[in-house]
GROMACS .gro file of C-alpha atoms in nm:
model
  211
    1ARG     CA    1   0.276  -1.945   0.939
    2SER     CA    2   0.256  -1.927   1.319
    3HIS     CA    3   0.372  -1.564   1.320
    4ARG     CA    4   0.173  -1.264   1.207
    5LEU     CA    5   0.268  -1.079   0.886
    6VAL     CA    6   0.253  -0.702   0.846
    7HIS     CA    7   0.277  -0.483   0.536
    8THR     CA    8   0.585  -0.269   0.477
    9PHE     CA    9   0.639  -0.023   0.193
   10GLN     CA   10   1.005  -0.105   0.150
   11VAL     CA   11   1.168  -0.447   0.169
   12LEU     CA   12   1.515  -0.360   0.294
   13ASP     CA   13   1.692  -0.682   0.191
   14TRP     CA   14   1.572  -0.652  -0.167
   15ASN     CA   15   1.804  -0.928  -0.290
   16GLU     CA   16   1.619  -1.188  -0.081
   17LYS     CA   17   1.354  -1.409  -0.238
   18CYS     CA   18   0.978  -1.425  -0.184
   19ARG     CA   19   0.887  -1.746   0.001
   20ILE     CA   20   0.597  -1.815  -0.235
   21CYS     CA   21   0.715  -1.742  -0.591
   22THR     CA   22   1.092  -1.759  -0.506
   23PHE     CA   23   1.164  -1.449  -0.719
   24GLU     CA   24   1.381  -1.172  -0.573
   25PHE     CA   25   1.235  -0.847  -0.441
   26VAL     CA   26   1.276  -0.535  -0.653
   27SER     CA   27   1.442  -0.243  -0.475
   28GLY     CA   28   1.186   0.015  -0.361
   29TYR     CA   29   0.886  -0.219  -0.371
   30GLY     CA   30   0.697  -0.317  -0.059
   31GLY     CA   31   0.587  -0.652   0.070
   32TYR     CA   32   0.474  -0.848   0.376
   33ILE     CA   33   0.721  -0.936   0.649
   34CYS     CA   34   0.703  -1.137   0.970
   35ILE     CA   35   0.663  -0.934   1.291
   36ASN     CA   36   0.926  -1.158   1.450
   37LYS     CA   37   1.247  -0.980   1.349
   38THR     CA   38   1.452  -1.300   1.383
   39CYS     CA   39   1.230  -1.489   1.138
   40GLY     CA   40   1.313  -1.327   0.803
   41TYR     CA   41   0.994  -1.449   0.631
   42LYS     CA   42   0.904  -1.212   0.343
   43LEU     CA   43   0.643  -1.215   0.066
   44HIS     CA   44   0.568  -0.996  -0.235
   45SER     CA   45   0.248  -0.794  -0.184
   46TYR     CA   46   0.097  -0.964  -0.489
   47CYS     CA   47   0.188  -1.314  -0.370
   48ALA     CA   48   0.069  -1.255  -0.013
   49THR     CA   49  -0.275  -1.134  -0.126
   50ARG     CA   50  -0.347  -1.402  -0.386
   51ARG     CA   51  -0.689  -1.557  -0.338
   52GLU     CA   52  -0.553  -1.907  -0.271
   53ILE     CA   53  -0.306  -1.771  -0.012
   54TRP     CA   54  -0.513  -1.519   0.188
   55ASP     CA   55  -0.886  -1.511   0.262
   56GLY     CA   56  -0.892  -1.129   0.269
   57LYS     CA   57  -0.938  -1.104   0.646
   58ASP     CA   58  -0.692  -0.936   0.878
   59VAL     CA   59  -0.593  -1.124   1.194
   60GLN     CA   60  -0.629  -0.883   1.483
   61GLY     CA   61  -0.356  -0.885   1.747
   62GLU     CA   62  -0.455  -0.915   2.113
   63ASP     CA   63  -0.312  -0.576   2.211
   64GLU     CA   64  -0.394  -0.400   1.885
   65GLU     CA   65  -0.612  -0.092   1.918
   66ILE     CA   66  -0.963  -0.120   1.775
   67SER     CA   67  -1.059   0.163   1.543
   68ASN     CA   68  -1.407   0.293   1.469
   69SER     CA   69  -1.380   0.145   1.121
   70GLU     CA   70  -1.247  -0.198   1.216
   71ASP     CA   71  -1.483  -0.392   0.988
   72VAL     CA   72  -1.376  -0.189   0.684
   73ALA     CA   73  -1.008  -0.191   0.774
   74SER     CA   74  -0.999  -0.570   0.816
   75SER     CA   75  -1.088  -0.630   0.450
   76ALA     CA   76  -0.833  -0.649   0.171
   77SER     CA   77  -0.761  -0.348  -0.050
   78LEU     CA   78  -0.703  -0.562  -0.357
   79VAL     CA   79  -0.863  -0.898  -0.437
   80GLU     CA   80  -0.776  -1.128  -0.726
   81VAL     CA   81  -1.087  -1.216  -0.928
   82ASP     CA   82  -0.981  -1.478  -1.182
   83GLY     CA   83  -0.602  -1.468  -1.212
   84LYS     CA   84  -0.610  -1.190  -1.472
   85SER     CA   85  -0.850  -0.941  -1.316
   86PHE     CA   86  -0.841  -0.764  -0.980
   87ARG     CA   87  -1.094  -0.575  -0.775
   88HIS     CA   88  -0.992  -0.275  -0.564
   89PHE     CA   89  -1.210  -0.144  -0.283
   90SER     CA   90  -1.194   0.211  -0.424
   91HIS     CA   91  -1.327   0.135  -0.773
   92GLN     CA   92  -1.641  -0.021  -0.917
   93HIS     CA   93  -1.477  -0.184  -1.223
   94ASP     CA   94  -1.231  -0.471  -1.247
   95LEU     CA   95  -0.862  -0.387  -1.299
   96MET     CA   96  -0.594  -0.559  -1.505
   97ARG     CA   97  -0.217  -0.558  -1.456
   98LEU     CA   98  -0.017  -0.385  -1.731
   99CYS     CA   99   0.345  -0.278  -1.783
  100VAL     CA  100   0.449   0.070  -1.889
  101ASN     CA  101   0.600   0.091  -2.237
  102GLU     CA  102   0.755   0.390  -2.416
  103ASP     CA  103   0.419   0.510  -2.545
  104ASP     CA  104   0.248   0.481  -2.205
  105ALA     CA  105   0.524   0.678  -2.034
  106GLU     CA  106   0.420   0.990  -2.223
  107ASP     CA  107   0.041   0.965  -2.204
  108GLY     CA  108   0.013   1.153  -1.872
  109ARG     CA  109  -0.141   0.862  -1.680
  110ARG     CA  110  -0.146   0.925  -1.303
  111CYS     CA  111  -0.203   0.702  -1.004
  112GLN     CA  112  -0.533   0.779  -0.830
  113ALA     CA  113  -0.383   0.704  -0.488
  114CYS     CA  114  -0.061   0.910  -0.477
  115VAL     CA  115  -0.141   1.134  -0.781
  116LEU     CA  116   0.212   1.077  -0.917
  117PRO     CA  117   0.280   0.980  -1.281
  118ILE     CA  118   0.283   0.613  -1.377
  119ASP     CA  119   0.594   0.609  -1.592
  120PHE     CA  120   0.771   0.279  -1.519
  121GLY     CA  121   0.711  -0.076  -1.401
  122SER     CA  122   0.380  -0.258  -1.371
  123PHE     CA  123   0.051  -0.101  -1.267
  124LEU     CA  124  -0.320  -0.177  -1.245
  125ALA     CA  125  -0.557  -0.016  -1.494
  126CYS     CA  126  -0.934  -0.018  -1.533
  127LYS     CA  127  -1.078  -0.203  -1.830
  128GLU     CA  128  -1.360   0.051  -1.872
  129CYS     CA  129  -1.220   0.394  -1.773
  130ASP     CA  130  -0.892   0.578  -1.706
  131PHE     CA  131  -0.861   0.472  -1.339
  132ALA     CA  132  -0.509   0.344  -1.261
  133LEU     CA  133  -0.292   0.261  -0.959
  134HIS     CA  134   0.074   0.189  -0.906
  135ASP     CA  135   0.121  -0.173  -0.797
  136THR     CA  136   0.247  -0.058  -0.458
  137CYS     CA  137  -0.039   0.190  -0.411
  138ALA     CA  138  -0.296  -0.077  -0.498
  139SER     CA  139  -0.158  -0.286  -0.211
  140LEU     CA  140  -0.178  -0.010   0.050
  141PRO     CA  141  -0.324  -0.168   0.365
  142ARG     CA  142  -0.670  -0.054   0.473
  143LYS     CA  143  -0.539  -0.012   0.827
  144LEU     CA  144  -0.192   0.130   0.898
  145GLU     CA  145   0.018   0.185   1.209
  146HIS     CA  146   0.280   0.445   1.120
  147THR     CA  147   0.585   0.587   1.298
  148LEU     CA  148   0.460   0.941   1.237
  149HIS     CA  149   0.131   0.899   1.427
  150ARG     CA  150   0.049   0.716   1.750
  151HIS     CA  151  -0.299   0.590   1.651
  152PRO     CA  152  -0.403   0.342   1.380
  153LEU     CA  153  -0.496   0.508   1.049
  154ILE     CA  154  -0.768   0.405   0.804
  155LEU     CA  155  -0.727   0.434   0.425
  156GLU     CA  156  -0.994   0.644   0.251
  157VAL     CA  157  -1.055   0.723  -0.115
  158ASN     CA  158  -1.128   1.092  -0.046
  159LYS     CA  159  -1.422   1.136  -0.285
  160LYS     CA  160  -1.611   1.381  -0.065
  161GLU     CA  161  -1.342   1.624   0.053
  162GLY     CA  162  -1.164   1.692  -0.275
  163PHE     CA  163  -0.830   1.849  -0.181
  164PHE     CA  164  -0.698   1.800   0.171
  165ILE     CA  165  -0.382   1.906   0.354
  166CYS     CA  166  -0.142   1.630   0.456
  167TYR     CA  167  -0.044   1.684   0.820
  168ILE     CA  168   0.311   1.560   0.750
  169CYS     CA  169   0.428   1.743   0.436
  170LYS     CA  170   0.167   2.026   0.459
  171ARG     CA  171   0.091   1.987   0.088
  172GLU     CA  172  -0.247   1.966  -0.081
  173SER     CA  173  -0.350   1.631  -0.226
  174CYS     CA  174  -0.658   1.493  -0.396
  175GLY     CA  175  -0.546   1.130  -0.376
  176PHE     CA  176  -0.607   0.862  -0.116
  177MET     CA  177  -0.567   0.960   0.249
  178TYR     CA  178  -0.500   0.787   0.578
  179ARG     CA  179  -0.727   0.930   0.847
  180CYS     CA  180  -0.716   0.895   1.225
  181TYR     CA  181  -1.055   0.803   1.372
  182GLN     CA  182  -0.972   0.882   1.732
  183LYS     CA  183  -1.220   1.124   1.888
  184GLU     CA  184  -1.141   1.490   1.807
  185SER     CA  185  -0.842   1.393   1.590
  186LYS     CA  186  -0.810   1.568   1.253
  187PHE     CA  187  -0.493   1.389   1.143
  188LYS     CA  188  -0.470   1.308   0.770
  189MET     CA  189  -0.175   1.172   0.576
  190ASP     CA  190  -0.137   1.136   0.200
  191ALA     CA  191  -0.030   0.811   0.036
  192THR     CA  192   0.320   0.938  -0.043
  193CYS     CA  193   0.404   1.027   0.317
  194ALA     CA  194   0.242   0.706   0.438
  195SER     CA  195   0.490   0.511   0.225
  196LEU     CA  196   0.788   0.649   0.421
  197THR     CA  197   0.956   0.384   0.633
  198ASP     CA  198   1.167   0.413   0.944
  199PRO     CA  199   1.456   0.376   0.889
  200LEU     CA  200   1.448   0.525   0.539
  201TYR     CA  201   1.695   0.408   0.274
  202TYR     CA  202   1.783   0.646  -0.010
  203GLY     CA  203   1.997   0.556  -0.310
  204GLY     CA  204   2.192   0.883  -0.291
  205HIS     CA  205   2.309   0.829   0.068
  206PRO     CA  206   2.503   0.530   0.207
  207HIS     CA  207   2.347   0.530   0.556
  208PRO     CA  208   1.991   0.466   0.681
  209MET     CA  209   1.796   0.779   0.783
  210THR     CA  210   1.534   0.805   1.057
  211LEU     CA  211   1.207   0.997   1.051
   0.00000   0.00000   0.00000
């Protein structure tokens, strides 16, 4: 593609098809879209980050701000190992993709990124321990530009700080965080708030909502 692709947490036209696998998008799942709004090119997160499609390196824009952690942020969060296994930057073991069944839905499994229950759909689970991630959380970009903050944010695993306060919802979280690395900035955002899009579409309301 001649245009740059960016990650979004919500593909608005969910009935459209991925340009790689040709399957439709599932409502509420993110993907990669073209920055040219007239283009309409969209890919599933999984398809866009397959090893034969993407080399794992982010293409930096000419006017994009450079963060203090640019080298880290330019690498992929999730890398396919052999078609069945995946490696996530936050975990030392390989992960495999599973689907929730009736028994799994009641075992109390939680996503390490957003700390919410994994009770439907597909997810990534460790082969050697209880580490697990929602599919969408596993594809969170290492570097994020969000409507709710003016500087680029870097995704961190949050092993050192334990609980932190999200600057958006003011709630405590022990999951992944997006941190601003601008000098003297203390901005932190949890994975749930980072997944909010602008505009926001909610099934219980007919109109788009803005942040």
